mmCIF file of C-alpha atoms and ligand atoms in Angstrom:
data_model
loop_
_atom_site.group_PDB
_atom_site.id
_atom_site.type_symbol
_atom_site.label_atom_id
_atom_site.label_comp_id
_atom_site.label_asym_id
_atom_site.label_seq_id
_atom_site.Cartn_x
_atom_site.Cartn_y
_atom_site.Cartn_z
ATOM 1 C CA MET A 1 -18.412 -54.617 15.671
ATOM 2 C CA LYS A 2 -16.178 -55.793 18.614
ATOM 3 C CA LEU A 3 -14.802 -53.010 20.496
ATOM 4 C CA ASN A 4 -11.519 -53.514 22.277
ATOM 5 C CA ARG A 5 -10.706 -52.838 25.664
ATOM 6 C CA ARG A 6 -8.784 -49.627 24.780
ATOM 7 C CA THR A 7 -11.135 -48.123 22.612
ATOM 8 C CA LEU A 8 -13.884 -48.661 25.434
ATOM 9 C CA ASN A 9 -11.740 -47.033 27.824
ATOM 10 C CA ILE A 10 -11.234 -44.050 25.917
ATOM 11 C CA ALA A 11 -14.853 -43.545 25.173
ATOM 12 C CA LEU A 12 -15.573 -43.785 28.831
ATOM 13 C CA ALA A 13 -12.926 -41.227 29.819
ATOM 14 C CA SER A 14 -13.967 -38.559 27.234
ATOM 15 C CA ALA A 15 -17.807 -39.139 28.204
ATOM 16 C CA THR A 16 -16.710 -38.470 31.820
ATOM 17 C CA LEU A 17 -14.488 -35.492 30.892
ATOM 18 C CA SER A 18 -17.457 -33.709 29.104
ATOM 19 C CA SER A 19 -20.017 -34.528 31.540
ATOM 20 C CA LEU A 20 -17.636 -32.840 34.266
ATOM 21 C CA LEU A 21 -16.812 -29.409 32.068
ATOM 22 C CA PRO A 22 -19.454 -26.926 31.422
ATOM 23 C CA ALA A 23 -20.979 -26.918 28.356
ATOM 24 C CA THR A 24 -19.403 -23.531 27.028
ATOM 25 C CA ALA A 25 -16.050 -25.041 27.231
ATOM 26 C CA PHE A 26 -16.629 -26.667 24.100
ATOM 27 C CA ALA A 27 -18.042 -23.762 22.475
ATOM 28 C CA GLN A 28 -15.801 -21.658 20.471
ATOM 29 C CA LYS A 29 -14.786 -18.419 22.516
ATOM 30 C CA LYS A 30 -16.598 -15.807 20.394
ATOM 31 C CA PRO A 31 -14.061 -13.211 18.739
ATOM 32 C CA VAL A 32 -14.297 -9.842 20.012
ATOM 33 C CA LEU A 33 -13.589 -6.633 17.787
ATOM 34 C CA GLY A 34 -12.873 -3.244 19.226
ATOM 35 C CA PHE A 35 -14.347 -0.565 16.484
ATOM 36 C CA ALA A 36 -13.066 2.958 17.081
ATOM 37 C CA GLN A 37 -15.645 4.964 14.636
ATOM 38 C CA VAL A 38 -15.079 8.474 13.322
ATOM 39 C CA GLY A 39 -18.315 9.743 14.700
ATOM 40 C CA ALA A 40 -22.312 10.277 13.374
ATOM 41 C CA GLU A 41 -21.482 13.478 10.944
ATOM 42 C CA SER A 42 -23.631 12.027 7.645
ATOM 43 C CA GLU A 43 -25.714 9.619 6.363
ATOM 44 C CA TRP A 44 -23.289 7.738 5.123
ATOM 45 C CA ARG A 45 -21.678 7.541 8.585
ATOM 46 C CA THR A 46 -24.853 6.377 10.267
ATOM 47 C CA ALA A 47 -25.253 3.690 7.549
ATOM 48 C CA ASN A 48 -21.708 2.438 7.890
ATOM 49 C CA THR A 49 -22.300 2.201 11.593
ATOM 50 C CA GLU A 50 -25.268 0.338 10.994
ATOM 51 C CA SER A 51 -23.630 -1.999 8.358
ATOM 52 C CA ILE A 52 -21.016 -2.719 10.790
ATOM 53 C CA LYS A 53 -23.206 -3.434 14.332
ATOM 54 C CA SER A 54 -25.520 -5.929 12.202
ATOM 55 C CA ALA A 55 -22.918 -7.487 10.476
ATOM 56 C CA ALA A 56 -21.060 -8.572 13.849
ATOM 57 C CA LYS A 57 -24.366 -9.697 15.171
ATOM 58 C CA GLU A 58 -24.790 -11.577 12.382
ATOM 59 C CA ALA A 59 -21.569 -13.234 12.395
ATOM 60 C CA GLY A 60 -21.465 -13.904 15.971
ATOM 61 C CA ILE A 61 -18.505 -11.609 16.817
ATOM 62 C CA GLU A 62 -18.623 -9.555 20.220
ATOM 63 C CA LEU A 63 -18.491 -5.671 18.983
ATOM 64 C CA LYS A 64 -16.919 -3.243 21.336
ATOM 65 C CA PHE A 65 -17.898 0.218 19.775
ATOM 66 C CA SER A 66 -17.029 3.767 20.432
ATOM 67 C CA ASP A 67 -18.023 7.198 18.704
ATOM 68 C CA ALA A 68 -15.172 9.658 18.498
ATOM 69 C CA GLN A 69 -17.467 12.669 17.461
ATOM 70 C CA GLN A 70 -14.883 13.355 15.189
ATOM 71 C CA LYS A 71 -11.723 13.944 17.151
ATOM 72 C CA GLN A 72 -8.676 12.049 16.557
ATOM 73 C CA GLU A 73 -7.686 12.065 20.351
ATOM 74 C CA ASN A 74 -10.944 10.017 21.099
ATOM 75 C CA GLN A 75 -10.182 7.588 18.934
ATOM 76 C CA ILE A 76 -6.704 7.038 19.915
ATOM 77 C CA LYS A 77 -8.203 6.792 23.591
ATOM 78 C CA ALA A 78 -10.701 4.230 22.142
ATOM 79 C CA ILE A 79 -8.094 2.193 20.605
ATOM 80 C CA ARG A 80 -5.949 2.258 23.849
ATOM 81 C CA SER A 81 -8.789 1.040 25.648
ATOM 82 C CA TYR A 82 -9.370 -1.869 23.344
ATOM 83 C CA ILE A 83 -5.464 -2.817 23.489
ATOM 84 C CA ALA A 84 -6.030 -2.903 27.292
ATOM 85 C CA GLN A 85 -9.186 -5.205 26.992
ATOM 86 C CA LYS A 86 -7.132 -7.625 24.845
ATOM 87 C CA VAL A 87 -9.586 -7.898 22.251
ATOM 88 C CA ASP A 88 -8.563 -10.206 19.052
ATOM 89 C CA VAL A 89 -8.801 -7.247 16.439
ATOM 90 C CA ILE A 90 -9.162 -3.659 16.589
ATOM 91 C CA ALA A 91 -10.754 -1.752 13.442
ATOM 92 C CA PHE A 92 -11.145 1.921 12.878
ATOM 93 C CA SER A 93 -11.886 4.762 9.895
ATOM 94 C CA PRO A 94 -9.294 7.346 10.923
ATOM 95 C CA VAL A 95 -10.643 10.460 11.093
ATOM 96 C CA VAL A 96 -7.415 12.147 9.464
ATOM 97 C CA GLU A 97 -4.463 10.620 7.731
ATOM 98 C CA SER A 98 -1.798 11.417 10.062
ATOM 99 C CA GLY A 99 -0.881 10.771 13.807
ATOM 100 C CA TRP A 100 -1.433 7.396 13.993
ATOM 101 C CA ASP A 101 2.103 5.563 14.234
ATOM 102 C CA THR A 102 2.466 5.557 18.086
ATOM 103 C CA VAL A 103 -1.223 4.107 18.818
ATOM 104 C CA LEU A 104 -0.560 1.470 15.933
ATOM 105 C CA LEU A 105 2.842 0.624 17.372
ATOM 106 C CA GLU A 106 1.204 -0.008 20.713
ATOM 107 C CA ALA A 107 -1.302 -2.503 19.360
ATOM 108 C CA LYS A 108 1.519 -3.965 17.373
ATOM 109 C CA ALA A 109 3.739 -4.654 20.580
ATOM 110 C CA ALA A 110 0.385 -6.148 22.284
ATOM 111 C CA LYS A 111 -0.088 -8.648 19.135
ATOM 112 C CA ILE A 112 -3.505 -7.224 18.472
ATOM 113 C CA PRO A 113 -3.720 -6.880 14.481
ATOM 114 C CA VAL A 114 -5.307 -3.678 13.028
ATOM 115 C CA VAL A 115 -7.811 -3.384 10.245
ATOM 116 C CA LEU A 116 -8.313 0.221 8.539
ATOM 117 C CA THR A 117 -11.810 0.570 7.332
ATOM 118 C CA ASP A 118 -13.105 3.035 5.021
ATOM 119 C CA ARG A 119 -10.128 5.772 5.364
ATOM 120 C CA SER A 120 -6.207 5.050 5.105
ATOM 121 C CA VAL A 121 -3.581 6.303 7.252
ATOM 122 C CA ASN A 122 -0.409 8.335 6.309
ATOM 123 C CA THR A 123 2.422 5.774 7.815
ATOM 124 C CA LYS A 124 5.686 4.775 6.334
ATOM 125 C CA ASP A 125 5.210 1.469 8.252
ATOM 126 C CA ASP A 126 2.402 -0.692 6.440
ATOM 127 C CA SER A 127 3.316 -3.603 8.996
ATOM 128 C CA LEU A 128 1.026 -1.406 11.466
ATOM 129 C CA TYR A 129 -1.988 -2.778 10.148
ATOM 130 C CA VAL A 130 -3.243 -6.102 8.258
ATOM 131 C CA THR A 131 -5.417 -4.681 5.612
ATOM 132 C CA PHE A 132 -7.410 -1.346 4.318
ATOM 133 C CA MET A 133 -11.051 -1.720 3.040
ATOM 134 C CA GLY A 134 -12.842 1.245 1.555
ATOM 135 C CA SER A 135 -13.234 3.200 -1.556
ATOM 136 C CA ASP A 136 -11.064 4.706 -4.083
ATOM 137 C CA PHE A 137 -11.606 8.482 -3.515
ATOM 138 C CA VAL A 138 -9.271 9.548 -5.831
ATOM 139 C CA GLU A 139 -11.362 7.689 -8.583
ATOM 140 C CA GLU A 140 -14.545 9.228 -7.015
ATOM 141 C CA GLY A 141 -13.153 12.584 -7.754
ATOM 142 C CA ARG A 142 -12.188 11.348 -11.031
ATOM 143 C CA LYS A 143 -15.792 10.441 -11.872
ATOM 144 C CA ALA A 144 -17.094 13.803 -10.445
ATOM 145 C CA GLY A 145 -14.634 15.789 -12.997
ATOM 146 C CA ARG A 146 -15.479 13.451 -15.674
ATOM 147 C CA TRP A 147 -19.334 13.780 -15.478
ATOM 148 C CA LEU A 148 -18.541 17.712 -15.386
ATOM 149 C CA VAL A 149 -16.661 17.583 -18.330
ATOM 150 C CA GLU A 150 -19.099 15.486 -20.090
ATOM 151 C CA LYS A 151 -22.133 18.043 -19.127
ATOM 152 C CA GLU A 152 -20.169 21.241 -20.038
ATOM 153 C CA LYS A 153 -18.553 19.778 -23.335
ATOM 154 C CA GLY A 154 -20.403 22.394 -25.622
ATOM 155 C CA ASN A 155 -19.928 25.420 -23.266
ATOM 156 C CA ALA A 156 -17.031 27.693 -23.988
ATOM 157 C CA GLY A 157 -16.867 29.007 -20.701
ATOM 158 C CA PRO A 158 -15.629 30.301 -17.969
ATOM 159 C CA ILE A 159 -17.346 27.777 -15.677
ATOM 160 C CA ASN A 160 -16.758 28.961 -12.127
ATOM 161 C CA ILE A 161 -16.831 26.064 -9.443
ATOM 162 C CA VAL A 162 -16.816 26.407 -5.837
ATOM 163 C CA GLU A 163 -16.001 23.310 -3.560
ATOM 164 C CA LEU A 164 -17.203 22.354 -0.135
ATOM 165 C CA GLN A 165 -14.344 20.108 0.927
ATOM 166 C CA GLY A 166 -14.492 17.390 3.641
ATOM 167 C CA THR A 167 -12.916 17.178 6.859
ATOM 168 C CA VAL A 168 -9.295 18.740 6.792
ATOM 169 C CA GLY A 169 -6.505 16.276 6.688
ATOM 170 C CA SER A 170 -8.845 13.274 6.135
ATOM 171 C CA ALA A 171 -8.348 10.825 3.157
ATOM 172 C CA PRO A 172 -11.947 11.565 1.263
ATOM 173 C CA ALA A 173 -11.018 15.123 1.389
ATOM 174 C CA ILE A 174 -7.539 15.069 -0.037
ATOM 175 C CA ASP A 175 -8.392 12.592 -2.504
ATOM 176 C CA ARG A 176 -11.405 13.686 -3.842
ATOM 177 C CA LYS A 177 -9.970 17.125 -4.583
ATOM 178 C CA LYS A 178 -6.681 15.525 -5.959
ATOM 179 C CA GLY A 179 -9.337 13.400 -8.388
ATOM 180 C CA PHE A 180 -11.573 16.159 -9.357
ATOM 181 C CA GLU A 181 -8.732 18.579 -10.186
ATOM 182 C CA GLU A 182 -6.901 15.970 -12.181
ATOM 183 C CA ILE A 183 -9.689 15.650 -14.720
ATOM 184 C CA ILE A 184 -11.003 19.358 -14.997
ATOM 185 C CA LYS A 185 -7.242 20.751 -15.232
ATOM 186 C CA ALA A 186 -7.303 19.628 -18.895
ATOM 187 C CA ASP A 187 -9.677 22.799 -19.879
ATOM 188 C CA PRO A 188 -8.862 26.178 -18.520
ATOM 189 C CA LYS A 189 -12.371 27.138 -18.933
ATOM 190 C CA PHE A 190 -12.850 25.113 -15.340
ATOM 191 C CA LYS A 191 -12.217 27.220 -12.717
ATOM 192 C CA ILE A 192 -12.591 26.531 -8.721
ATOM 193 C CA ILE A 193 -13.094 30.077 -7.568
ATOM 194 C CA ARG A 194 -13.857 29.320 -3.799
ATOM 195 C CA SER A 195 -12.707 26.128 -1.765
ATOM 196 C CA GLN A 196 -13.423 25.432 2.025
ATOM 197 C CA THR A 197 -14.095 22.905 4.186
ATOM 198 C CA GLY A 198 -18.006 21.959 5.471
ATOM 199 C CA ASP A 199 -16.430 19.115 7.882
ATOM 200 C CA PHE A 200 -18.894 16.648 5.949
ATOM 201 C CA THR A 201 -22.072 17.784 7.709
ATOM 202 C CA ARG A 202 -25.249 19.359 6.520
ATOM 203 C CA ALA A 203 -25.020 22.487 8.846
ATOM 204 C CA LYS A 204 -21.416 23.579 8.080
ATOM 205 C CA GLY A 205 -22.196 23.050 4.267
ATOM 206 C CA LYS A 206 -25.206 25.413 4.413
ATOM 207 C CA GLU A 207 -23.142 27.738 6.231
ATOM 208 C CA VAL A 208 -20.108 27.862 3.808
ATOM 209 C CA MET A 209 -22.324 28.056 0.580
ATOM 210 C CA GLU A 210 -24.186 30.964 2.412
ATOM 211 C CA ALA A 211 -20.587 32.644 2.344
ATOM 212 C CA PHE A 212 -19.723 31.614 -1.013
ATOM 213 C CA LEU A 213 -23.100 33.102 -2.246
ATOM 214 C CA LYS A 214 -22.288 36.187 -0.538
ATOM 215 C CA ALA A 215 -19.064 36.469 -1.889
ATOM 216 C CA GLU A 216 -19.610 35.327 -5.497
ATOM 217 C CA GLY A 217 -23.559 35.177 -6.147
ATOM 218 C CA LYS A 218 -24.555 34.557 -9.753
ATOM 219 C CA LYS A 219 -20.970 34.041 -10.669
ATOM 220 C CA ILE A 220 -21.346 30.747 -9.336
ATOM 221 C CA ASN A 221 -21.833 28.234 -12.134
ATOM 222 C CA VAL A 222 -21.032 24.558 -10.375
ATOM 223 C CA LEU A 223 -20.854 23.596 -6.710
ATOM 224 C CA TYR A 224 -18.823 20.448 -6.249
ATOM 225 C CA ALA A 225 -19.451 18.906 -2.602
ATOM 226 C CA HIS A 226 -17.200 15.907 -1.092
ATOM 227 C CA ASN A 227 -20.145 14.433 0.115
ATOM 228 C CA ASP A 228 -24.380 14.596 -0.047
ATOM 229 C CA ASP A 229 -24.762 15.957 3.453
ATOM 230 C CA MET A 230 -22.652 18.855 2.661
ATOM 231 C CA ALA A 231 -24.557 19.138 -0.709
ATOM 232 C CA ILE A 232 -28.119 19.013 0.779
ATOM 233 C CA GLY A 233 -27.019 21.834 3.313
ATOM 234 C CA ALA A 234 -25.739 23.982 0.550
ATOM 235 C CA ILE A 235 -28.999 23.466 -1.534
ATOM 236 C CA GLN A 236 -30.707 25.180 1.193
ATOM 237 C CA ALA A 237 -28.554 28.015 1.035
ATOM 238 C CA ILE A 238 -29.246 28.146 -2.851
ATOM 239 C CA GLU A 239 -32.843 28.133 -2.762
ATOM 240 C CA GLU A 240 -33.086 30.797 0.218
ATOM 241 C CA ALA A 241 -30.712 33.025 -1.938
ATOM 242 C CA GLY A 242 -33.369 32.740 -4.565
ATOM 243 C CA MET A 243 -31.655 30.326 -6.957
ATOM 244 C CA LYS A 244 -32.424 27.156 -8.429
ATOM 245 C CA PRO A 245 -30.205 24.155 -7.489
ATOM 246 C CA ALA A 246 -29.536 21.642 -10.140
ATOM 247 C CA GLN A 247 -30.668 24.678 -12.912
ATOM 248 C CA ASP A 248 -28.725 28.057 -11.930
ATOM 249 C CA ILE A 249 -25.818 26.153 -10.070
ATOM 250 C CA ILE A 250 -25.151 22.556 -11.225
ATOM 251 C CA ILE A 251 -24.491 20.599 -8.094
ATOM 252 C CA ILE A 252 -22.180 17.409 -8.066
ATOM 253 C CA SER A 253 -21.685 15.591 -4.705
ATOM 254 C CA ILE A 254 -20.434 12.049 -3.476
ATOM 255 C CA ASP A 255 -22.107 8.960 -1.357
ATOM 256 C CA ALA A 256 -25.029 8.467 -3.054
ATOM 257 C CA VAL A 257 -27.183 8.241 0.315
ATOM 258 C CA LYS A 258 -30.961 8.184 0.385
ATOM 259 C CA GLY A 259 -31.048 11.697 0.801
ATOM 260 C CA ALA A 260 -29.093 12.318 -2.360
ATOM 261 C CA PHE A 261 -31.614 10.416 -4.328
ATOM 262 C CA GLU A 262 -34.501 12.348 -2.717
ATOM 263 C CA ALA A 263 -32.634 15.673 -3.789
ATOM 264 C CA MET A 264 -32.190 14.324 -7.364
ATOM 265 C CA MET A 265 -35.647 13.056 -7.778
ATOM 266 C CA ALA A 266 -36.951 16.638 -6.580
ATOM 267 C CA GLY A 267 -34.404 18.068 -9.515
ATOM 268 C CA LYS A 268 -32.161 19.683 -6.921
ATOM 269 C CA LEU A 269 -29.073 17.503 -7.341
ATOM 270 C CA ASN A 270 -27.524 16.730 -10.873
ATOM 271 C CA VAL A 271 -25.419 13.849 -9.896
ATOM 272 C CA SER A 272 -24.010 11.507 -6.909
ATOM 273 C CA VAL A 273 -20.689 9.389 -7.151
ATOM 274 C CA GLU A 274 -21.579 6.229 -5.233
ATOM 275 C CA CYS A 275 -19.373 5.631 -1.880
ATOM 276 C CA SER A 276 -20.595 2.405 -0.073
ATOM 277 C CA PRO A 277 -20.830 2.617 3.492
ATOM 278 C CA LEU A 278 -21.629 -0.959 3.570
ATOM 279 C CA LEU A 279 -18.391 -2.346 4.708
ATOM 280 C CA GLY A 280 -19.726 -4.426 7.837
ATOM 281 C CA PRO A 281 -19.828 -8.078 5.990
ATOM 282 C CA GLN A 282 -16.402 -7.594 4.674
ATOM 283 C CA LEU A 283 -14.991 -6.126 7.881
ATOM 284 C CA MET A 284 -16.559 -9.630 9.824
ATOM 285 C CA ALA A 285 -15.040 -11.861 6.942
ATOM 286 C CA ALA A 286 -11.659 -10.064 7.358
ATOM 287 C CA VAL A 287 -12.204 -10.812 11.374
ATOM 288 C CA ALA A 288 -12.848 -14.430 10.748
ATOM 289 C CA ASP A 289 -9.969 -15.037 8.264
ATOM 290 C CA ILE A 290 -7.484 -13.011 10.717
ATOM 291 C CA LYS A 291 -8.755 -15.491 13.632
ATOM 292 C CA ALA A 292 -8.185 -18.440 11.386
ATOM 293 C CA GLY A 293 -4.658 -17.308 10.584
ATOM 294 C CA LYS A 294 -5.525 -16.714 6.882
ATOM 295 C CA PRO A 295 -3.361 -14.017 5.147
ATOM 296 C CA LEU A 296 -5.576 -10.833 3.723
ATOM 297 C CA PRO A 297 -4.701 -8.662 0.642
ATOM 298 C CA LYS A 298 -3.246 -5.247 1.998
ATOM 299 C CA ARG A 299 -5.921 -3.246 0.187
ATOM 300 C CA ILE A 300 -9.430 -4.510 -0.272
ATOM 301 C CA LEU A 301 -11.335 -2.095 -2.763
ATOM 302 C CA THR A 302 -14.792 -1.280 -2.708
ATOM 303 C CA LYS A 303 -16.683 -1.351 -6.224
ATOM 304 C CA GLU A 304 -19.184 1.360 -6.816
ATOM 305 C CA GLY A 305 -20.930 3.347 -9.654
ATOM 306 C CA ILE A 306 -22.335 7.011 -10.416
ATOM 307 C CA PHE A 307 -25.950 8.126 -10.307
ATOM 308 C CA PRO A 308 -26.923 11.322 -12.699
ATOM 309 C CA MET A 309 -30.399 12.781 -11.565
ATOM 310 C CA GLU A 310 -31.955 10.773 -14.903
ATOM 311 C CA VAL A 311 -31.609 7.534 -13.043
ATOM 312 C CA ALA A 312 -32.405 8.205 -9.508
ATOM 313 C CA LYS A 313 -36.297 7.488 -9.527
ATOM 314 C CA ALA A 314 -35.774 3.961 -11.364
ATOM 315 C CA GLU A 315 -32.702 3.367 -9.056
ATOM 316 C CA PHE A 316 -34.165 4.635 -5.735
ATOM 317 C CA PRO A 317 -36.067 1.160 -4.672
ATOM 318 C CA ASN A 318 -32.499 -0.650 -5.049
ATOM 319 C CA ARG A 319 -30.862 1.160 -2.684
ATOM 320 C CA LYS A 320 -29.577 -0.315 0.601
ATOM 321 C CA TYR A 321 -28.443 3.035 2.256
HETATM 322 C C1 GZL B 1 -15.689 8.152 2.928
HETATM 323 C C2 GZL B 1 -16.188 8.527 4.316
HETATM 324 C C3 GZL B 1 -16.943 10.107 4.320
HETATM 325 C C4 GZL B 1 -18.390 10.287 3.720
HETATM 326 C C5 GZL B 1 -18.886 11.229 4.599
HETATM 327 O O1 GZL B 1 -15.553 6.856 2.770
HETATM 328 O O2 GZL B 1 -15.243 8.394 4.862
HETATM 329 O O3 GZL B 1 -17.044 10.546 5.608
HETATM 330 O O4 GZL B 1 -17.759 10.439 2.417
HETATM 331 C C6 GZL B 1 -18.610 10.881 5.801
HETATM 332 O O5 GZL B 1 -20.189 11.223 4.318
HETATM 333 O O6 GZL B 1 -19.023 11.508 6.689
#
C-alpha cells in the first residue's frame, strides 16, 4: 500500500507525541463517587455497604465512603466534603426524609449529580437528584399486612398487634407503617395496641419489646417489626418472658437477611418480607451512565419477594445477604 507523505507525517507526529506523554495520559480518568452511608445499624446496612464497596471495585470507580452513625448532620457534612473535593457523582441513603434541600442545592450549584439509594427525600424540587433507586416500602408493608390477613382469616379476633417502627422520620418507617395499616384497616379485629421506634437495631428492638411485654403481656398476639434486626432483638425478649416466639406471638418482619432465615429455621420467626440491600451494581451502572451523559429514569425500583418460615430452609442456600 502506497502511503503518501501527508499520512506518513501524521503517523510520525502522533508516534512522537505518545512517546512524550506518560501512558496514564491516555488512560481514562477513573470516575470518583462520594457515598454518604446511613451507618452500620443493621445486618441489612452491612450488606448494603459491602455491595457498594465491592461493586465500585469491580466497576473501576474510585469510592469515597463515609458512615454517618445514623446522624443527618454527619451525612450533610460528608456531602459537603464531596462537593469540596469535586467528585464526579454523589450518592447517599438519606437517614430521614426531610432537611436535604439546602445541601442538595449546593451540590446542584457545584454541578455534581446526586443519586438517592435505598431511601428517598421529601422535596418539591426533584431536579435536586438524578434518580432514586430502592424498594417500594409501602408495598413491603402491604405484603406484611396481606400475609397476616391470610394467616388469621379463620380467627374472629380480637387480634392485638404491637409494632416496632424503624428510625423516626425515615422513609422505610413511614411507608412500612402506611402500607401495613392500609391492609389491616379493612378488618376491625386487627388492632395495633402499641407502636414505638426500635431505631432498626437489635438492642433497641429488645428493649422496646420488653416494655411492650411488661405493659401488655399475654394480650399481645402479633409483633410487626419494620426490620429483622428489631425482630431478632424482640425474640430474645419474648423468650426471656417465658413465651414462645412465632407461636404465642406471631412475628412478621422485613429485610429477609440471613439472621431472619436462621430465626425462621429455628421456628422463632413466622415470615420476612424481602428488601434487597444489593444496590451496588445498579448504583455503579448509574454512575457510568451519568458520566457517559445518558439519561436515567427518575425511579429505579428493586424487585423483591416474601419468605414464610415454611420455605426458609429450601431458600437459605440461595441467599446472597
Ligand atoms: C431499607 C433500609 C432499612 C432496613 C433496615 O431499605 O433503609 O434500613 O430495612 C436498615 O434494616 O437499617
